[in-house]
Short mmCIF file of C-alpha atoms and ligand atoms in Angstrom, two decimals:
data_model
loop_
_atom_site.label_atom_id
_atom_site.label_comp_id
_atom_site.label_asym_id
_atom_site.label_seq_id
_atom_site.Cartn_x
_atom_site.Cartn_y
_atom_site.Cartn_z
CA UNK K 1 24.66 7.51 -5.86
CA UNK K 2 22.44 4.87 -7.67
CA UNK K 3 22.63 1.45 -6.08
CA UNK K 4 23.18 -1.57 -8.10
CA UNK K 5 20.58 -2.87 -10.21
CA UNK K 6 19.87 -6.89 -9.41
CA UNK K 7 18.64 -8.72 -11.77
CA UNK K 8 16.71 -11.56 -9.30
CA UNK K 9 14.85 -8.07 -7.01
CA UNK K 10 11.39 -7.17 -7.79
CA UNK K 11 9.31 -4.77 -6.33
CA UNK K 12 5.76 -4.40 -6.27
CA UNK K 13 4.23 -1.16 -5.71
CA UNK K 14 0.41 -1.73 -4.82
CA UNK K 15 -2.47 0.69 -4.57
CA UNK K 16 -5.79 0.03 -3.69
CA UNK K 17 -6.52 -1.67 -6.74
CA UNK K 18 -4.91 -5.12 -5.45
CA UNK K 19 -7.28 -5.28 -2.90
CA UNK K 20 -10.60 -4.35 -4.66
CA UNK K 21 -11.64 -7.50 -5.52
CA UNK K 22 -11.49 -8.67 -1.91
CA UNK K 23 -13.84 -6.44 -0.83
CA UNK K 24 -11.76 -3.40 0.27
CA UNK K 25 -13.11 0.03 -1.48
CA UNK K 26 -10.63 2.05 -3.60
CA UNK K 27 -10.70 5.75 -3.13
CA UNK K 28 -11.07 7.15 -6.45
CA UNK K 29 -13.22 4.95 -8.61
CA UNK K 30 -17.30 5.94 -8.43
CA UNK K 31 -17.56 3.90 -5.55
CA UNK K 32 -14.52 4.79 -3.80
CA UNK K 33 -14.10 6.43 -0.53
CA UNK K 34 -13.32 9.58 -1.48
CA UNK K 35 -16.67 10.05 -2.96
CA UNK K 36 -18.48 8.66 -0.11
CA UNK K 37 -16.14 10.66 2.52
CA UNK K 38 -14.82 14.07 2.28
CA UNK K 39 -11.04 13.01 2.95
CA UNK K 40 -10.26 16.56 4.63
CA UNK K 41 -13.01 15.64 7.26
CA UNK K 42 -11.93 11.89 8.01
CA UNK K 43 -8.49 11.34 7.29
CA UNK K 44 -6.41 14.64 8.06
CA UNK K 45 -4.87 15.82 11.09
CA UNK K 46 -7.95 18.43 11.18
CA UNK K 47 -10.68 16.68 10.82
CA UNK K 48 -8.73 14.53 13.75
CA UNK K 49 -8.85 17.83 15.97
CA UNK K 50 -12.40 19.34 14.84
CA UNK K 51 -14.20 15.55 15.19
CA UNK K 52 -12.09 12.62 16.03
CA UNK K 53 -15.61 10.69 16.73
CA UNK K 54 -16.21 10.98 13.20
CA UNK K 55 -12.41 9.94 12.35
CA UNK K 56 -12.45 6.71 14.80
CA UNK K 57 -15.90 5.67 13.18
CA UNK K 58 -14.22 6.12 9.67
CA UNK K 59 -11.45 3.96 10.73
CA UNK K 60 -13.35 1.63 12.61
CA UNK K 61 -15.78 0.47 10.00
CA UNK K 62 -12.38 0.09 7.34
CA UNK K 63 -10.61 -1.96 9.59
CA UNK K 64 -13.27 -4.42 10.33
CA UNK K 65 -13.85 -4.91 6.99
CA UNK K 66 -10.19 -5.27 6.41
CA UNK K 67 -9.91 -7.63 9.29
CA UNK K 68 -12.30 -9.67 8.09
CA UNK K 69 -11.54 -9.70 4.10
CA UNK K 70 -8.97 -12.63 2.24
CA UNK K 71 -6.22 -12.32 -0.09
CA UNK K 72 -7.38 -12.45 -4.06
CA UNK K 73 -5.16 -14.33 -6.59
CA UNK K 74 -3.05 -10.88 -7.31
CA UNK K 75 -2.40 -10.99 -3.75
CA UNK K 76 -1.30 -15.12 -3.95
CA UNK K 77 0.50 -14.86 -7.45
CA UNK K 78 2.59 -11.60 -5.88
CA UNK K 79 3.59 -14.15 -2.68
CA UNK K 80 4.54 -16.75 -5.61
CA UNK K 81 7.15 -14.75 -7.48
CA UNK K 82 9.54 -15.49 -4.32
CA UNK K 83 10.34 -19.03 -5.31
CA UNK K 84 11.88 -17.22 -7.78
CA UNK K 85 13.53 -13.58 -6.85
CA UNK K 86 13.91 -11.45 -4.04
CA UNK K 87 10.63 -9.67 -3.86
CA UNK K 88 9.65 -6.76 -1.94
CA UNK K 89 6.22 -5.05 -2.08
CA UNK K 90 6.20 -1.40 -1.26
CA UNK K 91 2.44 -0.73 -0.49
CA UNK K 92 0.11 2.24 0.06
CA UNK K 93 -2.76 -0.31 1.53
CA UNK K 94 -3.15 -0.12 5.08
CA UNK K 95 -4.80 -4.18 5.10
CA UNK K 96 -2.23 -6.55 5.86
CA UNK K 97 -3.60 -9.04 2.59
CA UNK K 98 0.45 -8.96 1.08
CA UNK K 99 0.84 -10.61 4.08
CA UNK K 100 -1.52 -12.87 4.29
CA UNK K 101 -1.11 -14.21 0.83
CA UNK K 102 2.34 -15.17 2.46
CA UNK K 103 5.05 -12.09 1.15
CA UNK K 104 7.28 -11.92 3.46
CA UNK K 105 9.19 -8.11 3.06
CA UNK K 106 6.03 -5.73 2.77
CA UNK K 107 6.62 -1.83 3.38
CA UNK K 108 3.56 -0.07 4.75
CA UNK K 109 4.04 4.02 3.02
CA UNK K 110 0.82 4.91 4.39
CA UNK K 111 0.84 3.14 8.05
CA UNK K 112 -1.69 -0.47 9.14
CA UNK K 113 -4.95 -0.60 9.93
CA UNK K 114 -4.36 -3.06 12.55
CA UNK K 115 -2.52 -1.23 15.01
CA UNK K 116 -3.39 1.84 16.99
CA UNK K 117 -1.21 4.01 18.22
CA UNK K 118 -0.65 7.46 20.85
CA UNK K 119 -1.58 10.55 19.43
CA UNK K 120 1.37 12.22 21.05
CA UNK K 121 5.18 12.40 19.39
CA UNK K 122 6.01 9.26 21.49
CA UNK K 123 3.95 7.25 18.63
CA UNK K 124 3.69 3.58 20.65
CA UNK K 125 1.54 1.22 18.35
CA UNK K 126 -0.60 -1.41 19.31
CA UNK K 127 -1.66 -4.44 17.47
CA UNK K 128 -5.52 -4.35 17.21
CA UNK K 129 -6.52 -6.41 14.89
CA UNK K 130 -10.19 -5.42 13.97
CA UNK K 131 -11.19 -3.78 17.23
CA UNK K 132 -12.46 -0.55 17.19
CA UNK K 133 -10.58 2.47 18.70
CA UNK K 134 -13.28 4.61 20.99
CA UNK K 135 -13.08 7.99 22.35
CA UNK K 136 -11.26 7.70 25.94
CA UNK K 137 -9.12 5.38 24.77
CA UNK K 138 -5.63 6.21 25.77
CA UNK K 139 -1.84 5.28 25.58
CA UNK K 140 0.53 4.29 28.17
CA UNK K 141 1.48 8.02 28.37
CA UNK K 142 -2.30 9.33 28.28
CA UNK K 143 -2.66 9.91 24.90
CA UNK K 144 -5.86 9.38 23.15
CA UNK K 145 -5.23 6.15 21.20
CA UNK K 146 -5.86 6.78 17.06
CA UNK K 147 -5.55 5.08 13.98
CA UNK K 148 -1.60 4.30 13.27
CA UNK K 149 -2.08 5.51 9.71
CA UNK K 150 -0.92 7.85 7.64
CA UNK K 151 -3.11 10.98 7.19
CA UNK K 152 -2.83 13.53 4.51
CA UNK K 153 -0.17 16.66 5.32
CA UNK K 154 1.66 13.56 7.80
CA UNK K 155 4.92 12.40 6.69
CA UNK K 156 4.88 9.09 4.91
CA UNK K 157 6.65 6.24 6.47
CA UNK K 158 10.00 4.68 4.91
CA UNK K 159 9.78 6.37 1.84
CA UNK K 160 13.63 6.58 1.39
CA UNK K 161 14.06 3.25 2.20
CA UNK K 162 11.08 2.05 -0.26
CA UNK K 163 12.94 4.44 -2.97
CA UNK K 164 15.83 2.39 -2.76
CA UNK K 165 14.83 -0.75 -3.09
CA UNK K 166 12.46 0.28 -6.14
CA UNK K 167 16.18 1.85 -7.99
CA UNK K 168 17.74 -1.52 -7.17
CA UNK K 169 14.72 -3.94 -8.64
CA UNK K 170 15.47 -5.33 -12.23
CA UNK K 171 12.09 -6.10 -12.11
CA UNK K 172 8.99 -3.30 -11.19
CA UNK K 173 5.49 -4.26 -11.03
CA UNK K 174 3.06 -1.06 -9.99
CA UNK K 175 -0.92 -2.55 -9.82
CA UNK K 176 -4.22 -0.68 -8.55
CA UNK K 177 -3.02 2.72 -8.27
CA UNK K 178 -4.22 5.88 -9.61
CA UNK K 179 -0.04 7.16 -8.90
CA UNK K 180 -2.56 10.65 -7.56
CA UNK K 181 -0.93 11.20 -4.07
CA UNK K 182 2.15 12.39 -3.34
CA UNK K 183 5.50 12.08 -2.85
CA UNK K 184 4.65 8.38 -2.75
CA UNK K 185 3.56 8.19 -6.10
CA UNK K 186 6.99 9.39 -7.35
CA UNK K 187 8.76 6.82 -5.94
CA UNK K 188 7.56 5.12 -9.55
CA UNK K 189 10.38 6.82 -11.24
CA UNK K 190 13.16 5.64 -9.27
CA UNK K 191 12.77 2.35 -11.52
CA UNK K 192 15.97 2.11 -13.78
CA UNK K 193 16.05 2.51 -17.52
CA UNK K 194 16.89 -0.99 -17.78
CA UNK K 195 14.40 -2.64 -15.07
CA UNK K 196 11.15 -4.26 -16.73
CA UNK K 197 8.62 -1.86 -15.50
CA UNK K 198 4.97 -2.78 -15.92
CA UNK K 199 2.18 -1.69 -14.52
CA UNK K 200 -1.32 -3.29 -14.20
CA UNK K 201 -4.57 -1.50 -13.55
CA UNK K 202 -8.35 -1.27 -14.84
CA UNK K 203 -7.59 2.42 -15.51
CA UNK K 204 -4.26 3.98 -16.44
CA UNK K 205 -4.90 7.55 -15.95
CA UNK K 206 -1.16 8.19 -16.27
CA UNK K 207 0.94 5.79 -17.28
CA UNK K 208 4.42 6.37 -15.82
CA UNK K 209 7.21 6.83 -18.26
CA UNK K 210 9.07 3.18 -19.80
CA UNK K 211 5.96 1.00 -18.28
CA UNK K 212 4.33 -1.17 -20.17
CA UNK K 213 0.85 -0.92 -18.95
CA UNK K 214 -1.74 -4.10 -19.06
CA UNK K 215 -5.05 -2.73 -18.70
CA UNK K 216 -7.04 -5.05 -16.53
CA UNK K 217 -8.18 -6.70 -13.60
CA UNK K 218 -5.31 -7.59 -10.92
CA UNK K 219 -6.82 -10.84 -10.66
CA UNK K 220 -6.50 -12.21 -14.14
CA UNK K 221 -3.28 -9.97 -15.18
CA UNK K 222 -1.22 -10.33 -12.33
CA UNK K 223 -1.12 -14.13 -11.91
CA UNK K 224 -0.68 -14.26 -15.80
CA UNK K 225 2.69 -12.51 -15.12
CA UNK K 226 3.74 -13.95 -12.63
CA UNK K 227 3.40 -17.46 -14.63
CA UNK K 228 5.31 -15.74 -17.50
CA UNK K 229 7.98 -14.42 -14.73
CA UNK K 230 8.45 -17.83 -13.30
CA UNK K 231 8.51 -19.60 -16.58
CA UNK K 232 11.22 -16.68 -17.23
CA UNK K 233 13.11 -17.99 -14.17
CA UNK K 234 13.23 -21.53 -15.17
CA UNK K 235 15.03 -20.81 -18.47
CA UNK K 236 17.63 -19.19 -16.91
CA UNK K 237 20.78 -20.31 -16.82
CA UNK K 238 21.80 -21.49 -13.28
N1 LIG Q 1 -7.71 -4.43 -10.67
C1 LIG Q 1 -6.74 -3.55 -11.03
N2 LIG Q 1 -6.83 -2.21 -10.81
C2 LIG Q 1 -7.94 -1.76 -10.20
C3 LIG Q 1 -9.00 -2.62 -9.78
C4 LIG Q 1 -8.84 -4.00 -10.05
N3 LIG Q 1 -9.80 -4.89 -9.71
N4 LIG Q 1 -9.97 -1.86 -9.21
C5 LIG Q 1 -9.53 -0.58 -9.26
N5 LIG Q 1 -8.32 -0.53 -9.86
C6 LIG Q 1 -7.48 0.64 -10.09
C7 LIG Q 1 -8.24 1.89 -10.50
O1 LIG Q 1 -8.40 1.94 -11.92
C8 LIG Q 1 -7.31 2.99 -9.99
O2 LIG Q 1 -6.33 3.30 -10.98
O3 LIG Q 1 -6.85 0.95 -8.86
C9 LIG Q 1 -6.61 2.36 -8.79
C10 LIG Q 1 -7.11 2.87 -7.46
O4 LIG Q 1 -6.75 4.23 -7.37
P1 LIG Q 1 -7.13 5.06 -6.05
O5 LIG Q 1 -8.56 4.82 -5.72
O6 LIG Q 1 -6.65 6.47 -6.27
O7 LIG Q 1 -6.27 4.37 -4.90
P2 LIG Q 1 -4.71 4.50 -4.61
O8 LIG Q 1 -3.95 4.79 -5.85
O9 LIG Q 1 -4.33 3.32 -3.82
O10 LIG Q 1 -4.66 5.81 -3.66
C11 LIG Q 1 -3.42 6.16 -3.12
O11 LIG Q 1 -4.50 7.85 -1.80
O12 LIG Q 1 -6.17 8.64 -0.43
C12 LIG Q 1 -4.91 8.10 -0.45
O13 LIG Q 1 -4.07 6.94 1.41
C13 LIG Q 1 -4.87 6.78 0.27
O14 LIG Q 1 -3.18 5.07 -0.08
C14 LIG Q 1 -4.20 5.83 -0.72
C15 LIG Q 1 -3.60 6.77 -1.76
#
C-alpha cells in the first residue's frame, strides 16, 4: 500500500557529498576513504574481529575530525526549507552537520559517529562526542565498547521507516552520493512519479530514473534551490 503523497514533505537523501566541503572525506572520489583504506579491513565486522586496534584508530581519527568540522551552506539552506514544508533528511553520513545546521527530523541509515556503543546484541549507545574509543573499553554488560555505526554485511538502521517517508515526499532532493551501496541506495526509487525529484552532485555516475540532475557543487546548487523552493512557497495559494 503506497502512502499518500503530500505536497508540503520533502526529503533529502544525503551522501557524503554534503559534507565534503566541510572538511569530511567522501569515500569514492580520488581522495576518498576507500582509496586510502581498504573498507574490508576497517569498516566490516571482520576486520572488527581480525584487528579492532586498527578499526578504533579508523574511527577515532573520523570522528574527531567530524567533531570538530561546521555545517556548509548545503547543510544551512537544507535547515531553511522548513519555514516552508515538512522536511526530513534521510542520511548515510555518520557527522551530525544536518543537525547542526538546525534540521530538526534527521534519519541516520548508516549509524553516528558520536556515540559508541556494546559490541554485544544488547547494543547500549553512548554519546561520545569526539572522544576516542580504546581497546579495554567496555559496556555496562562487559562488552568491548565500538563505533555505533553501521558496517558493511550489518543491517542498516530504519530503512523501512526512511522508505516511507521518501514515497510520501512531493518533493525529493538526493545530493553527494554516488547511490553505490546497497539496499540504501534503492530507497531512491520509492520517490513517486509525481514528486519533483532532483538530485545534485559533482558527479552523476547514475542518475536515478525521473531526476533531474544539477551537476555541481552542494554549496552553490543546493542553496540556489532552496531559494527557488521557498520563492515556490510564497506563491502559493494559502
Ligand atoms: N558537492 C556535491 N557532490 C559532491 C561533492 C560536493 N562538494 N563532493 C563530492 N560529491 C559527490 C561525488 O561526486 C560522489 O557522487 O558525492 C558523492 C560521494 O560518493 P561516495 O564517496 O560513494 O559517498 P556516499 O555515496 O555517501 O557513500 C555511501 O558508502 O562506504 C559507504 O558507509 C559509506 O555511507 C557511505 C556509503
Amino acid at each position: 500500500m503506497k502512502p499518500e503523497v503530500q505536497f508540503d514533505k520533502l526529503v533529502v537523501f544525503s551522501g557524503s557529498g554534503v559534507s565534503a566541503e566541510s572538511g569530511l572525506p567522501t569515500f569514492r572520489d580520488s581522495d576518498g576513504l576507500w582509496n586510502s583504506h581498504a573498507w574490508e579491513e576497517v569498516s566490516s565486522p571482520r576486520g572488527w574481529q581480525r584487528n579492532p586496534e586498527a578499526v578504533l584508530a579508523f574511527y577515532n581519527e573520523r570522528r574527531l575530525k567530524a567533531w570538530h568540522a561546521v555545517p556548509n551552506a548545503a547543510h544551512q539552506a537544507i535547515a531553511s526549507l522548513e519555514a516552508a514544508y515538512d522536511v526530513v533528511v534521510i542520511t548515510q553520513n555518520v557527522d551530525e552537520l544536518h543537525e547542526r545546521a538546525g534540521s530538526s527530523q534527521v534519519i541516520h541509515v548508516h549509524g553516528e559517529i558520536a556515540y559508541a556503543r556494546g559490541s554485544s546484541e544488547a547494543r547500549r549507545r553512548y554519546r561520545i562526542e569526539g572522544a576516542p574509543i580504546s581497546m579495554g573499553q567496555l559496556c555496562e554488560d562487559g562488552a568491548q565498547l565500538r563505533p555505533d555505526v553501521v558496517w558493511f554485511g550489518e543491517e542498516v538502521q530504519f530503512l523501512e521507516e526512511a522508505r516511507l517517508h521518501i514515497a510520501s515526499a512531493g518533493k525529493v532532493l538526493v545530493v553527494g552520493t554516488s547511490l553505490s551501496v546497497f539496499p540504501v541506495a534503492s530507497l531512491v526509487k520509492a520517490a513517486r512519479g509525481r514528486a519533483e525529484k532532483v538530485l545534485v552532485s559533482l558527479g552523476v555516475e547514475k542518475p536515478p530514473y525521473g531526476c533531474k540532475c544539477l551537476r555541481g557543487k552542494a554549496t552553490e546548487l543546493v542553496p540556489a534551490l532552496a531559494a527557488q523552493w521557498l520563492a515556490e512557497d510564497n506563491d502559493r495559494p494559502n
